[in-house]
CSV table of C-alpha atoms in Angstrom, one decimal:
chain,number,residue,atom,x,y,z
S,13,MET,CA,-10.4,-7.6,-36.6
S,14,GLY,CA,-13.2,-10.1,-35.6
S,15,GLU,CA,-16.7,-9.5,-34.8
S,16,THR,CA,-17.8,-5.9,-34.5
S,17,LEU,CA,-18.3,-4.7,-30.7
S,18,GLN,CA,-21.2,-2.5,-29.3
S,19,VAL,CA,-19.8,-0.3,-26.8
S,20,PRO,CA,-21.9,2.8,-25.7
S,21,GLY,CA,-20.1,6.1,-26.4
S,22,PHE,CA,-17.5,4.8,-28.7
S,23,ALA,CA,-18.8,5.2,-32.6
S,24,LEU,CA,-17.4,2.2,-34.4
S,25,THR,CA,-16.5,2.7,-38.0
S,26,GLY,CA,-14.5,-0.5,-38.9
S,27,ASP,CA,-11.5,1.5,-38.3
S,28,ARG,CA,-8.5,-0.4,-36.4
S,29,GLU,CA,-8.1,2.3,-33.7
S,30,ASP,CA,-11.8,2.3,-32.9
S,31,GLU,CA,-12.2,-1.4,-32.8
S,32,LEU,CA,-9.1,-2.0,-30.6
S,33,ARG,CA,-10.3,0.6,-28.2
S,34,ALA,CA,-14.0,-0.7,-28.3
S,35,ARG,CA,-12.6,-4.1,-27.3
S,36,ASP,CA,-10.8,-2.7,-24.5
S,37,ARG,CA,-13.9,-1.0,-23.3
S,38,ALA,CA,-16.0,-3.9,-23.7
S,39,GLN,CA,-13.6,-5.7,-21.0
S,40,VAL,CA,-13.9,-2.6,-18.7
S,41,ASP,CA,-17.8,-2.8,-19.0
S,42,GLN,CA,-17.9,-6.4,-18.6
S,43,ALA,CA,-15.8,-6.0,-15.2
S,44,ARG,CA,-18.1,-3.3,-14.2
S,45,ARG,CA,-21.3,-5.6,-14.8
S,46,GLN,CA,-19.6,-8.7,-13.0
S,47,HIS,CA,-18.7,-6.3,-10.0
S,48,ARG,CA,-15.2,-7.2,-10.2
S,49,PRO,CA,-13.5,-3.9,-9.0
S,50,LEU,CA,-9.9,-5.1,-8.8
S,51,TRP,CA,-10.1,-6.4,-12.5
S,52,ARG,CA,-11.7,-3.3,-13.6
S,53,PHE,CA,-8.9,-1.3,-12.0
S,54,PHE,CA,-6.3,-3.4,-13.3
S,55,LEU,CA,-7.7,-2.7,-16.8
S,56,LEU,CA,-8.2,0.9,-16.3
S,57,ALA,CA,-4.9,1.5,-14.5
S,58,GLY,CA,-2.0,3.0,-16.5
S,59,PRO,CA,-1.9,6.6,-17.4
S,60,GLY,CA,-1.6,7.9,-14.1
S,61,ILE,CA,1.0,5.3,-12.8
S,62,LEU,CA,3.0,5.7,-16.0
S,63,VAL,CA,3.2,9.5,-15.7
S,64,MET,CA,4.2,9.4,-12.1
S,65,LEU,CA,6.7,6.6,-12.4
S,66,GLY,CA,8.0,8.3,-15.7
S,67,GLU,CA,8.6,11.3,-13.8
S,68,ASN,CA,10.9,9.4,-11.7
S,69,ASP,CA,13.4,9.8,-14.4
S,70,GLY,CA,17.2,9.6,-14.8
S,71,PRO,CA,17.9,13.3,-13.6
S,72,SER,CA,15.0,13.0,-10.8
S,73,MET,CA,16.4,10.0,-9.4
S,74,LEU,CA,20.1,11.5,-9.5
S,75,SER,CA,18.3,14.6,-7.7
S,76,TYR,CA,17.0,12.4,-4.9
S,77,ALA,CA,20.2,10.6,-4.4
S,78,THR,CA,22.1,13.8,-4.4
S,79,THR,CA,19.4,15.1,-1.6
S,80,GLY,CA,20.1,11.9,0.5
S,81,ALA,CA,24.1,12.1,0.2
S,82,ILE,CA,23.9,15.8,1.2
S,83,TYR,CA,21.1,16.2,3.7
S,84,GLY,CA,20.6,12.5,4.9
S,85,ILE,CA,17.2,11.5,6.6
S,86,GLY,CA,15.4,14.5,7.6
S,87,PHE,CA,13.9,17.5,6.0
S,88,PHE,CA,13.5,16.3,2.5
S,89,ILE,CA,11.6,12.9,3.5
S,90,PRO,CA,8.4,14.6,4.2
S,91,PHE,CA,9.1,17.3,1.5
S,92,ILE,CA,9.0,14.7,-1.1
S,93,LEU,CA,5.8,13.3,0.0
S,94,VAL,CA,4.4,16.9,-0.4
S,95,THR,CA,5.8,17.2,-3.8
S,96,PHE,CA,3.9,14.1,-5.1
S,97,PHE,CA,0.7,15.2,-3.5
S,98,MET,CA,1.2,18.6,-5.6
S,99,ALA,CA,1.7,16.3,-8.8
S,100,PHE,CA,-1.4,14.4,-8.0
S,101,ILE,CA,-3.4,17.5,-7.7
S,102,VAL,CA,-2.2,18.8,-10.9
S,103,GLN,CA,-2.3,15.7,-12.8
S,104,GLU,CA,-6.0,15.0,-11.8
S,105,MET,CA,-6.9,18.0,-13.6
S,106,THR,CA,-5.4,16.5,-16.9
S,107,VAL,CA,-7.6,13.2,-16.2
S,108,ARG,CA,-10.9,15.4,-16.0
S,109,LEU,CA,-9.9,17.3,-19.2
S,110,GLY,CA,-9.2,14.2,-21.1
S,111,ILE,CA,-12.4,12.6,-20.0
S,112,ALA,CA,-14.6,15.5,-20.6
S,113,THR,CA,-13.4,16.6,-24.0
S,114,ARG,CA,-11.8,13.4,-25.4
S,115,SER,CA,-9.0,15.7,-26.7
S,116,GLY,CA,-5.6,16.0,-25.9
S,117,HIS,CA,-4.1,19.0,-24.2
S,118,ALA,CA,-2.1,20.2,-27.4
S,119,GLU,CA,-5.2,20.1,-29.4
S,120,LEU,CA,-7.3,21.9,-26.7
S,121,ILE,CA,-4.9,24.8,-26.5
S,122,PHE,CA,-4.8,25.1,-30.3
S,123,GLU,CA,-8.4,25.0,-30.6
S,124,ARG,CA,-9.4,27.3,-27.8
S,125,PHE,CA,-6.6,29.7,-27.9
S,126,GLY,CA,-5.6,29.6,-31.3
S,127,PRO,CA,-2.8,28.5,-33.5
S,128,PHE,CA,-0.2,30.9,-32.0
S,129,TRP,CA,-0.5,29.2,-28.5
S,130,GLY,CA,-1.2,26.1,-30.2
S,131,TYR,CA,2.4,26.0,-32.0
S,132,PHE,CA,4.1,27.6,-28.8
S,133,ALA,CA,2.8,24.7,-26.7
S,134,MET,CA,3.9,22.1,-29.1
S,135,LEU,CA,7.3,24.1,-29.6
S,136,ASP,CA,7.8,24.2,-25.8
S,137,LEU,CA,7.0,20.6,-25.4
S,138,ALA,CA,9.2,19.4,-28.5
S,139,VAL,CA,12.3,21.2,-27.4
S,140,GLY,CA,11.9,20.2,-23.8
S,141,ASN,CA,11.0,16.6,-24.7
S,142,VAL,CA,14.1,16.2,-27.3
S,143,LEU,CA,16.5,17.7,-24.5
S,144,THR,CA,15.1,15.6,-21.7
S,145,LEU,CA,15.2,12.4,-23.8
S,146,ILE,CA,18.9,13.1,-24.1
S,147,THR,CA,19.3,13.0,-20.3
S,148,GLU,CA,17.2,9.9,-19.9
S,149,PHE,CA,19.9,8.3,-22.4
S,150,ILE,CA,22.8,9.8,-20.3
S,151,ALA,CA,21.1,7.9,-17.4
S,152,ILE,CA,20.8,4.6,-19.3
S,153,ARG,CA,24.4,5.0,-20.4
S,154,ALA,CA,25.7,5.7,-16.8
S,155,GLY,CA,23.6,2.9,-15.2
S,156,ALA,CA,25.0,0.6,-17.7
S,157,ALA,CA,28.6,1.7,-17.3
S,158,TYR,CA,28.4,0.5,-13.6
S,159,PHE,CA,28.2,-3.0,-15.2
S,160,GLY,CA,31.0,-2.4,-17.7
S,161,ILE,CA,28.5,-2.3,-20.7
S,162,PRO,CA,30.0,-0.3,-23.4
S,163,ALA,CA,27.9,3.0,-24.2
S,164,VAL,CA,27.0,2.1,-27.7
S,165,PHE,CA,25.4,-1.4,-26.8
S,166,ALA,CA,23.5,0.4,-23.7
S,167,VAL,CA,22.0,3.2,-25.8
S,168,SER,CA,21.1,1.1,-28.8
S,169,ALA,CA,19.3,-1.4,-26.7
S,170,GLY,CA,17.4,1.4,-25.0
S,171,VAL,CA,16.2,2.6,-28.5
S,172,VAL,CA,15.2,-0.8,-29.6
S,173,VAL,CA,13.1,-1.4,-26.4
S,174,VAL,CA,11.4,2.1,-26.8
S,175,VAL,CA,10.8,1.6,-30.7
S,176,ALA,CA,9.8,-2.1,-30.2
S,177,SER,CA,7.2,-1.1,-27.4
S,178,VAL,CA,5.3,1.0,-30.3
S,179,SER,CA,5.8,-1.2,-32.9
S,180,PHE,CA,3.0,-3.5,-31.7
S,181,HIS,CA,0.5,-0.7,-32.8
S,182,ARG,CA,-1.7,-1.4,-29.7
S,183,TYR,CA,-2.1,0.8,-26.9
S,184,PHE,CA,-2.9,-1.8,-24.2
S,185,THR,CA,0.3,-3.8,-25.1
S,186,TRP,CA,2.4,-0.7,-25.2
S,187,GLU,CA,0.9,0.5,-21.7
S,188,ARG,CA,1.6,-2.9,-20.0
S,189,ALA,CA,5.0,-3.3,-21.4
S,190,ALA,CA,5.8,0.2,-19.8
S,191,LEU,CA,4.1,-0.5,-16.7
S,192,THR,CA,6.2,-3.7,-16.2
S,193,LEU,CA,9.3,-1.9,-16.9
S,194,ALA,CA,8.1,0.8,-14.6
S,195,ALA,CA,7.4,-1.6,-11.7
S,196,PHE,CA,11.3,-1.8,-11.5
S,197,ASN,CA,11.4,1.7,-10.2
S,198,LEU,CA,10.9,0.0,-6.9
S,199,LEU,CA,14.5,-1.6,-7.3
S,200,PHE,CA,15.5,1.4,-5.0
S,201,VAL,CA,13.3,0.0,-2.2
S,202,PRO,CA,15.6,-3.1,-1.6
S,203,ALA,CA,18.7,-0.9,-2.2
S,204,ALA,CA,17.4,1.5,0.7
S,205,LEU,CA,16.7,-1.7,2.8
S,206,LEU,CA,20.3,-2.6,2.3
S,207,ALA,CA,21.5,0.7,3.6
S,208,HIS,CA,19.8,-0.3,7.0
S,209,PRO,CA,18.2,3.1,7.6
S,210,HIS,CA,17.1,4.2,11.3
S,211,TRP,CA,13.3,3.6,10.9
S,212,ASP,CA,12.7,5.9,13.9
S,213,ALA,CA,14.8,8.4,12.2
S,214,VAL,CA,12.6,8.3,9.3
S,215,VAL,CA,9.4,8.6,11.2
S,216,ARG,CA,10.9,11.5,13.2
S,217,ALA,CA,11.8,13.3,10.0
S,218,CYS,CA,8.1,13.0,8.7
S,219,LEU,CA,6.9,14.1,12.0
S,220,THR,CA,9.1,17.2,12.7
S,221,TRP,CA,10.7,18.0,9.2
S,222,ARG,CA,14.1,17.7,10.8
S,223,PRO,CA,17.0,17.7,11.0
S,224,LEU,CA,18.1,20.0,8.3
S,225,PRO,CA,22.0,19.9,8.5
S,226,GLY,CA,23.6,23.2,7.5
S,227,GLY,CA,20.4,25.1,7.8
S,228,VAL,CA,18.8,27.3,5.0
S,229,THR,CA,21.7,28.0,2.4
S,230,ALA,CA,21.7,28.8,-1.3
S,231,ASN,CA,22.4,24.9,-2.0
S,232,PHE,CA,19.3,24.0,0.1
S,233,ILE,CA,17.2,26.4,-1.8
S,234,THR,CA,18.5,25.1,-5.0
S,235,LEU,CA,17.7,21.6,-4.0
S,236,ILE,CA,14.0,22.6,-2.8
S,237,LEU,CA,13.6,24.5,-6.2
S,238,ALA,CA,15.1,21.4,-8.2
S,239,ASP,CA,12.8,18.8,-6.4
S,240,VAL,CA,9.7,20.9,-6.8
S,241,GLY,CA,10.6,21.9,-10.7
S,242,ALA,CA,11.1,18.0,-11.3
S,243,THR,CA,7.8,17.2,-9.8
S,244,VAL,CA,5.4,18.4,-12.5
S,245,THR,CA,6.9,18.8,-15.9
S,246,PRO,CA,5.0,20.0,-19.2
S,247,TRP,CA,5.5,16.4,-20.5
S,248,MET,CA,3.3,15.0,-18.0
S,249,ILE,CA,0.3,17.2,-18.5
S,250,PHE,CA,0.4,16.4,-22.2
S,251,PHE,CA,1.0,12.8,-21.9
S,252,GLN,CA,-1.7,12.0,-19.2
S,253,GLN,CA,-4.5,13.8,-21.0
S,254,SER,CA,-3.6,12.1,-24.4
S,255,ALA,CA,-3.2,8.6,-22.6
S,256,VAL,CA,-6.6,9.0,-21.0
S,257,VAL,CA,-8.0,9.7,-24.4
S,258,ASP,CA,-6.4,7.0,-26.3
S,259,LYS,CA,-7.2,4.4,-23.6
S,260,GLY,CA,-10.8,5.5,-24.0
S,261,ILE,CA,-11.3,6.4,-20.4
S,262,THR,CA,-15.0,7.4,-19.7
S,263,ARG,CA,-16.8,9.5,-17.1
S,264,ALA,CA,-17.9,6.3,-15.4
S,265,ASP,CA,-14.2,5.5,-14.9
S,266,LEU,CA,-13.3,9.0,-13.1
S,267,PRO,CA,-12.9,7.2,-9.7
S,268,GLN,CA,-10.6,4.5,-11.2
S,269,ALA,CA,-8.7,7.0,-13.2
S,270,ARG,CA,-8.1,9.1,-10.0
S,271,PHE,CA,-7.0,6.2,-7.8
S,272,ASP,CA,-4.6,5.3,-10.8
S,273,THR,CA,-3.2,8.7,-10.5
S,274,ALA,CA,-3.0,8.4,-6.7
S,275,VAL,CA,-1.4,5.0,-6.9
S,276,GLY,CA,1.2,6.2,-9.4
S,277,ALA,CA,2.0,9.3,-6.8
S,278,THR,CA,2.3,7.0,-3.9
S,279,VAL,CA,4.6,4.4,-5.6
S,280,ALA,CA,6.8,7.3,-7.0
S,281,ALA,CA,7.1,8.7,-3.8
S,282,ILE,CA,7.9,5.6,-2.1
S,283,ALA,CA,10.8,5.0,-5.0
S,284,ALA,CA,11.9,8.5,-4.5
S,285,ILE,CA,12.2,8.1,-0.8
S,286,ALA,CA,13.8,4.9,-1.0
S,287,THR,CA,16.4,6.7,-3.3
S,288,VAL,CA,17.1,9.3,-0.6
S,289,LEU,CA,17.4,6.5,2.2
S,290,ALA,CA,19.8,4.3,-0.1
S,291,SER,CA,22.0,7.1,-0.7
S,292,ALA,CA,21.8,8.4,2.9
S,293,PRO,CA,25.1,6.4,3.9
S,294,LEU,CA,27.0,8.7,1.8
S,295,PHE,CA,25.8,11.6,4.3
S,296,THR,CA,26.9,9.6,7.2
S,297,HIS,CA,30.0,8.8,6.1
S,298,HIS,CA,30.8,12.3,4.8
S,299,VAL,CA,31.5,11.2,1.2
S,300,HIS,CA,31.4,14.6,-1.0
S,301,ALA,CA,28.6,13.8,-3.5
S,302,ALA,CA,27.9,17.2,-4.7
S,303,SER,CA,30.2,16.8,-7.8
S,304,PHE,CA,28.9,13.1,-8.8
S,305,ALA,CA,27.6,13.3,-12.6
S,306,GLY,CA,25.7,10.2,-12.9
S,307,GLY,CA,24.1,6.9,-11.6
S,308,ALA,CA,27.4,5.0,-11.9
S,309,ASP,CA,29.2,7.6,-9.6
S,310,PHE,CA,26.6,6.9,-6.9
S,311,ALA,CA,26.5,3.1,-7.3
S,312,THR,CA,30.3,3.1,-7.1
S,313,ALA,CA,30.5,5.4,-4.0
S,314,LEU,CA,27.8,3.4,-2.3
S,315,GLN,CA,29.0,-0.1,-2.8
S,316,PRO,CA,31.1,0.1,0.5
S,317,TYR,CA,28.1,0.8,2.6
S,318,ILE,CA,25.0,-1.1,0.8
S,319,GLY,CA,27.2,-3.9,-0.7
S,320,GLY,CA,27.5,-5.1,-4.3
S,321,ALA,CA,24.1,-6.1,-4.8
S,322,GLY,CA,22.5,-2.9,-3.4
S,323,ALA,CA,24.9,-0.7,-5.8
S,324,SER,CA,23.8,-3.1,-8.7
S,325,LEU,CA,20.1,-2.5,-7.6
S,326,PHE,CA,20.8,1.2,-7.7
S,327,ALA,CA,22.5,1.1,-11.1
S,328,LEU,CA,19.7,-1.1,-12.7
S,329,GLY,CA,17.1,1.4,-11.1
S,330,MET,CA,18.8,4.2,-13.0
S,331,ILE,CA,18.9,2.4,-16.3
S,332,GLU,CA,14.9,1.7,-15.7
S,333,ALA,CA,14.3,5.3,-14.8
S,334,GLY,CA,15.9,6.6,-18.2
S,335,LEU,CA,14.2,3.7,-20.1
S,336,VAL,CA,10.5,4.3,-18.8
S,337,ALA,CA,11.0,8.1,-19.3
S,338,ALA,CA,12.2,7.7,-22.7
S,339,MET,CA,9.0,5.6,-23.4
S,340,THR,CA,6.6,8.0,-21.9
S,341,ILE,CA,8.3,11.5,-23.1
S,342,SER,CA,8.7,10.1,-26.8
S,343,THR,CA,5.2,9.1,-26.8
S,344,SER,CA,4.1,12.5,-25.3
S,345,SER,CA,5.8,14.3,-28.2
S,346,ALA,CA,4.1,12.0,-30.7
S,347,TYR,CA,0.7,12.4,-29.2
S,348,ALA,CA,1.1,16.3,-29.1
S,349,LEU,CA,2.5,16.6,-32.6
S,350,GLY,CA,-0.5,14.6,-34.1
S,351,GLU,CA,-3.0,16.7,-32.3
S,352,VAL,CA,-1.7,20.0,-33.5
S,353,LEU,CA,-1.2,18.7,-37.2
S,354,ARG,CA,-4.4,17.1,-36.8
S,355,THR,CA,-3.0,13.7,-38.2
S,356,ARG,CA,-3.9,10.3,-36.6
S,357,HIS,CA,-2.3,10.0,-33.3
S,358,SER,CA,-3.3,6.7,-31.4
S,359,LEU,CA,-1.1,3.7,-30.4
S,360,ASN,CA,-3.9,1.6,-31.6
S,361,SER,CA,-3.5,3.1,-35.2
S,362,SER,CA,-1.5,1.1,-37.8
S,363,PHE,CA,1.8,2.6,-39.0
S,364,ALA,CA,0.0,3.2,-42.4
S,365,VAL,CA,-2.5,5.6,-41.0
S,366,ALA,CA,-0.2,7.2,-38.2
S,367,LYS,CA,3.0,7.6,-39.9
S,368,PRO,CA,4.0,11.0,-38.5
S,369,PHE,CA,2.7,9.7,-35.0
S,370,TYR,CA,5.2,6.5,-35.0
S,371,ILE,CA,8.1,8.6,-36.9
S,372,VAL,CA,8.1,11.2,-34.4
S,373,ALA,CA,8.1,8.6,-31.4
S,374,ALA,CA,10.9,6.6,-33.0
S,375,ALA,CA,12.9,9.7,-34.2
S,376,SER,CA,13.2,11.4,-30.9
S,377,VAL,CA,14.6,8.7,-29.2
S,378,ILE,CA,16.9,7.8,-32.1
S,379,VAL,CA,18.2,11.6,-32.4
S,380,ALA,CA,18.6,11.8,-28.3
S,381,ALA,CA,20.4,8.5,-28.5
S,382,ALA,CA,22.7,9.6,-31.2
S,383,VAL,CA,23.4,13.0,-29.4
S,384,VAL,CA,24.5,10.9,-26.1
S,385,LEU,CA,27.1,8.9,-28.2
S,386,VAL,CA,28.6,11.9,-30.1
S,387,PRO,CA,32.2,12.3,-28.8
S,388,HIS,CA,32.7,15.3,-26.8
S,389,ALA,CA,28.9,16.2,-26.9
S,390,PRO,CA,28.1,19.1,-24.6
S,391,LEU,CA,26.1,16.7,-22.2
S,392,LEU,CA,26.6,19.0,-19.2
S,393,ALA,CA,25.4,22.2,-21.2
S,394,ILE,CA,22.3,19.8,-22.4
S,395,THR,CA,21.4,18.8,-18.8
S,396,LEU,CA,21.7,22.4,-17.5
S,397,ALA,CA,19.6,23.6,-20.4
S,398,VAL,CA,17.0,21.0,-19.7
S,399,ASN,CA,16.6,22.0,-16.1
S,400,ILE,CA,16.1,25.6,-17.1
S,401,ILE,CA,13.9,24.8,-20.0
S,402,ALA,CA,11.6,22.5,-18.0
S,403,THR,CA,11.2,24.8,-15.2
S,404,LEU,CA,10.9,28.2,-17.3
S,405,LEU,CA,8.4,26.5,-19.6
S,406,MET,CA,6.5,24.9,-16.8
S,407,ALA,CA,4.7,28.2,-16.1
S,408,PRO,CA,2.8,28.6,-19.3
S,409,ALA,CA,2.1,24.9,-19.3
S,410,LEU,CA,0.5,25.2,-15.9
S,411,LEU,CA,-1.5,28.5,-16.7
S,412,PHE,CA,-3.0,26.8,-19.9
S,413,LEU,CA,-3.9,23.8,-17.6
S,414,LEU,CA,-5.8,25.9,-15.2
S,415,LEU,CA,-7.6,28.0,-18.0
S,416,LEU,CA,-8.8,24.7,-19.7
S,417,ALA,CA,-9.8,23.0,-16.3
S,418,ASN,CA,-11.9,26.2,-15.7
S,419,ASP,CA,-13.3,26.1,-19.4
S,420,ARG,CA,-17.0,25.3,-18.5
S,421,GLU,CA,-18.0,25.3,-22.2
S,422,VAL,CA,-15.7,22.2,-23.1
S,423,VAL,CA,-15.3,20.7,-19.7
S,424,GLY,CA,-18.8,21.1,-18.3
S,425,SER,CA,-19.6,19.9,-15.1
S,426,LEU,CA,-16.0,18.4,-14.6
S,427,ALA,CA,-14.5,21.8,-14.5
S,428,ASN,CA,-12.8,23.0,-11.5
S,429,GLY,CA,-14.8,23.8,-8.5
S,430,LEU,CA,-13.9,26.5,-5.9
S,431,LYS,CA,-12.1,24.1,-3.7
S,432,SER,CA,-9.8,22.5,-6.5
S,433,ASN,CA,-9.2,26.0,-8.0
S,434,ILE,CA,-7.8,27.2,-4.5
S,435,LEU,CA,-5.9,24.2,-4.0
S,436,GLY,CA,-4.8,23.8,-7.5
S,437,GLY,CA,-4.4,27.3,-8.2
S,438,THR,CA,-2.2,27.8,-5.2
S,439,ILE,CA,-0.1,24.7,-6.2
S,440,VAL,CA,0.0,25.8,-9.9
S,441,VAL,CA,1.2,29.4,-9.0
S,442,GLY,CA,3.7,28.4,-6.2
S,443,ILE,CA,5.2,25.7,-8.9
S,444,ALA,CA,5.3,28.3,-11.5
S,445,LEU,CA,6.8,30.8,-9.3
S,446,MET,CA,9.5,28.6,-7.8
S,447,GLY,CA,10.2,27.2,-11.3
S,448,ALA,CA,10.8,30.6,-12.8
S,449,PHE,CA,13.0,31.4,-9.7
S,450,TYR,CA,14.9,28.2,-10.2
S,451,GLY,CA,15.5,29.0,-13.7
S,452,ALA,CA,16.7,32.4,-12.8
S,453,ILE,CA,19.2,31.4,-10.1
S,454,THR,CA,20.5,28.6,-12.4
S,455,VAL,CA,21.3,31.2,-15.0
S,456,PHE,CA,22.5,33.9,-12.4
S,457,PRO,CA,24.0,31.7,-9.4
S,458,GLY,CA,25.2,35.0,-7.5
S,459,LEU,CA,21.6,35.8,-6.8
S,460,LEU,CA,21.4,33.8,-3.5
S,461,GLY,CA,25.0,34.6,-2.4
S,462,LYS,CA,27.3,31.7,-1.1
U,23,MET,CA,-10.3,9.7,-30.5
U,24,SER,CA,-7.8,10.8,-33.1
U,25,THR,CA,-8.5,14.4,-34.2
U,26,PRO,CA,-9.5,14.0,-37.8
U,27,ARG,CA,-12.7,12.3,-36.8
U,28,ARG,CA,-13.6,14.8,-34.1
U,29,THR,CA,-15.3,18.3,-34.5
U,30,ALA,CA,-13.0,20.8,-33.3
U,31,TYR,CA,-14.1,22.9,-30.4
U,32,PRO,CA,-14.9,26.6,-31.5
U,33,ARG,CA,-12.1,29.3,-30.4
U,34,ARG,CA,-12.6,30.6,-26.9
U,35,VAL,CA,-14.0,34.0,-26.4
U,36,LEU,CA,-11.4,35.8,-24.3
U,37,THR,CA,-12.7,37.8,-21.3
U,38,PRO,CA,-10.4,40.7,-20.4
U,39,PRO,CA,-8.8,38.9,-17.5
U,40,ILE,CA,-7.7,35.9,-19.4
U,41,ALA,CA,-6.5,38.3,-22.6
U,42,ALA,CA,-4.5,40.2,-19.9
U,43,LEU,CA,-3.0,36.8,-18.7
U,44,LEU,CA,-2.0,35.8,-22.1
U,45,TRP,CA,-0.3,39.2,-22.6
U,46,PHE,CA,1.6,38.5,-19.3
U,47,LEU,CA,2.5,35.3,-20.7
U,48,ARG,CA,3.9,36.7,-23.9
U,49,ILE,CA,6.3,39.0,-22.1
U,50,TYR,CA,7.1,36.1,-19.9
U,51,VAL,CA,8.2,34.1,-22.9
U,52,LEU,CA,10.0,36.9,-24.1
U,53,VAL,CA,12.1,37.0,-21.1
U,54,ALA,CA,12.5,33.2,-20.7
U,55,ILE,CA,13.9,32.6,-24.2
U,56,PRO,CA,17.0,34.9,-23.8
U,57,LEU,CA,17.5,33.3,-20.5
U,58,VAL,CA,17.5,29.8,-22.0
U,59,VAL,CA,19.7,30.8,-24.8
U,60,TYR,CA,22.1,32.6,-22.4
U,61,ALA,CA,22.3,29.7,-19.9
U,62,PHE,CA,23.3,27.2,-22.9
U,63,VAL,CA,25.7,29.5,-24.6
U,64,SER,CA,27.5,30.5,-21.2
U,65,THR,CA,27.9,26.7,-20.3
U,66,LEU,CA,29.4,26.1,-23.5
U,67,ARG,CA,31.8,28.9,-23.4
U,68,ALA,CA,32.8,27.7,-20.0
U,69,GLY,CA,34.3,24.7,-21.4
U,70,ASN,CA,31.5,22.3,-20.9
């Protein structure tokens, strides 16, 4: 492990996890002393960017593509910007929680609210994550299908990438691998440019929130709720807080950690809007896209309008979206289980000392991939269940987030102030209500009429 | 840091408003679980 490092605030016990984290911290401290802000940000960036680009997952990108194909350039462009602002407000709370408590979200719920809510939060996350992981592999399979890659090969390759990324037993390596892959979320940008969008229409949409073809209909409300419901999901809250702790981010790093989250929200919003722009030609040419089931359908339908290169970028983007989300979601499950069971849970730990952590991370993706390959598997039912579970179970996750962010006994001076409570509380209540409403209309489609 | 080497936080003393919120949450969960099961089963029965 080399020489022992002295890093203020990090107890060194000769343990691999401590040593590796201390080594990362020493680099950050050196960057601070040498006044190299860009290098310091490069070292500290990760959890915020990954959580936001991980949220731009397979189902989310499909949702944005559907939005562009049905509504074109208009209302949804500024609306997406607002949803990512909301995501930033919510995720910033997890940064403060992680820094102040050096504890993951699941263990804080367990310790502060008791085993009942601790196990409930864990079960909530585990069920939602396994089902969401299945949809990520559906996205990987669909994107690969555009290139004629067999499902077995595509899904197996996805599993290998995810499992290999945690096999280094090094947080920094895992994070950099995930960040590198996540950069490919921006493949939707050149795809959008190949669609030759009218930029004056984009600017007008941002300023006027119009046009809104067809007006306010049941479909429109469903898409609004789906987009809001997909903006903040339970796994994001658990993942970012645990990653902040595993990375060893301290109070001195709070501005950089906030900036990391803001950069992630901005890049993710750009990719999301690019997806809307890339699929907008389907709206212009009156292509009926509501029944499209996967990325391959969109890529094939877009080929006449954005060319073979654009369609390929779109399909590659779908593969990336599924892959990065599979990495972050499986890790969030592993963190949370380790936190609740009080076993070692760090990407810096060796396999020998953190077996449950690594087994959960690998097993969750293997199970999800296997389900996708089962002939006649009820994938549509699973996708529907994922949407409903994610939205219905978001309310408890957000409620606990607000309660913990106001828990001055553990968060101290980093607790929510009046302004963040008004802003955060409004967003949390709004998202929770919309999520619950979305769940209800998905179960009872007749609620909104035709 | 990994949990085993960290002292656990003590259980939070619940004020009446927070206790009420958690009871509301229990009711919400009791409603949400059948909704999820209903949605899943009805989609399966609709022939996928």
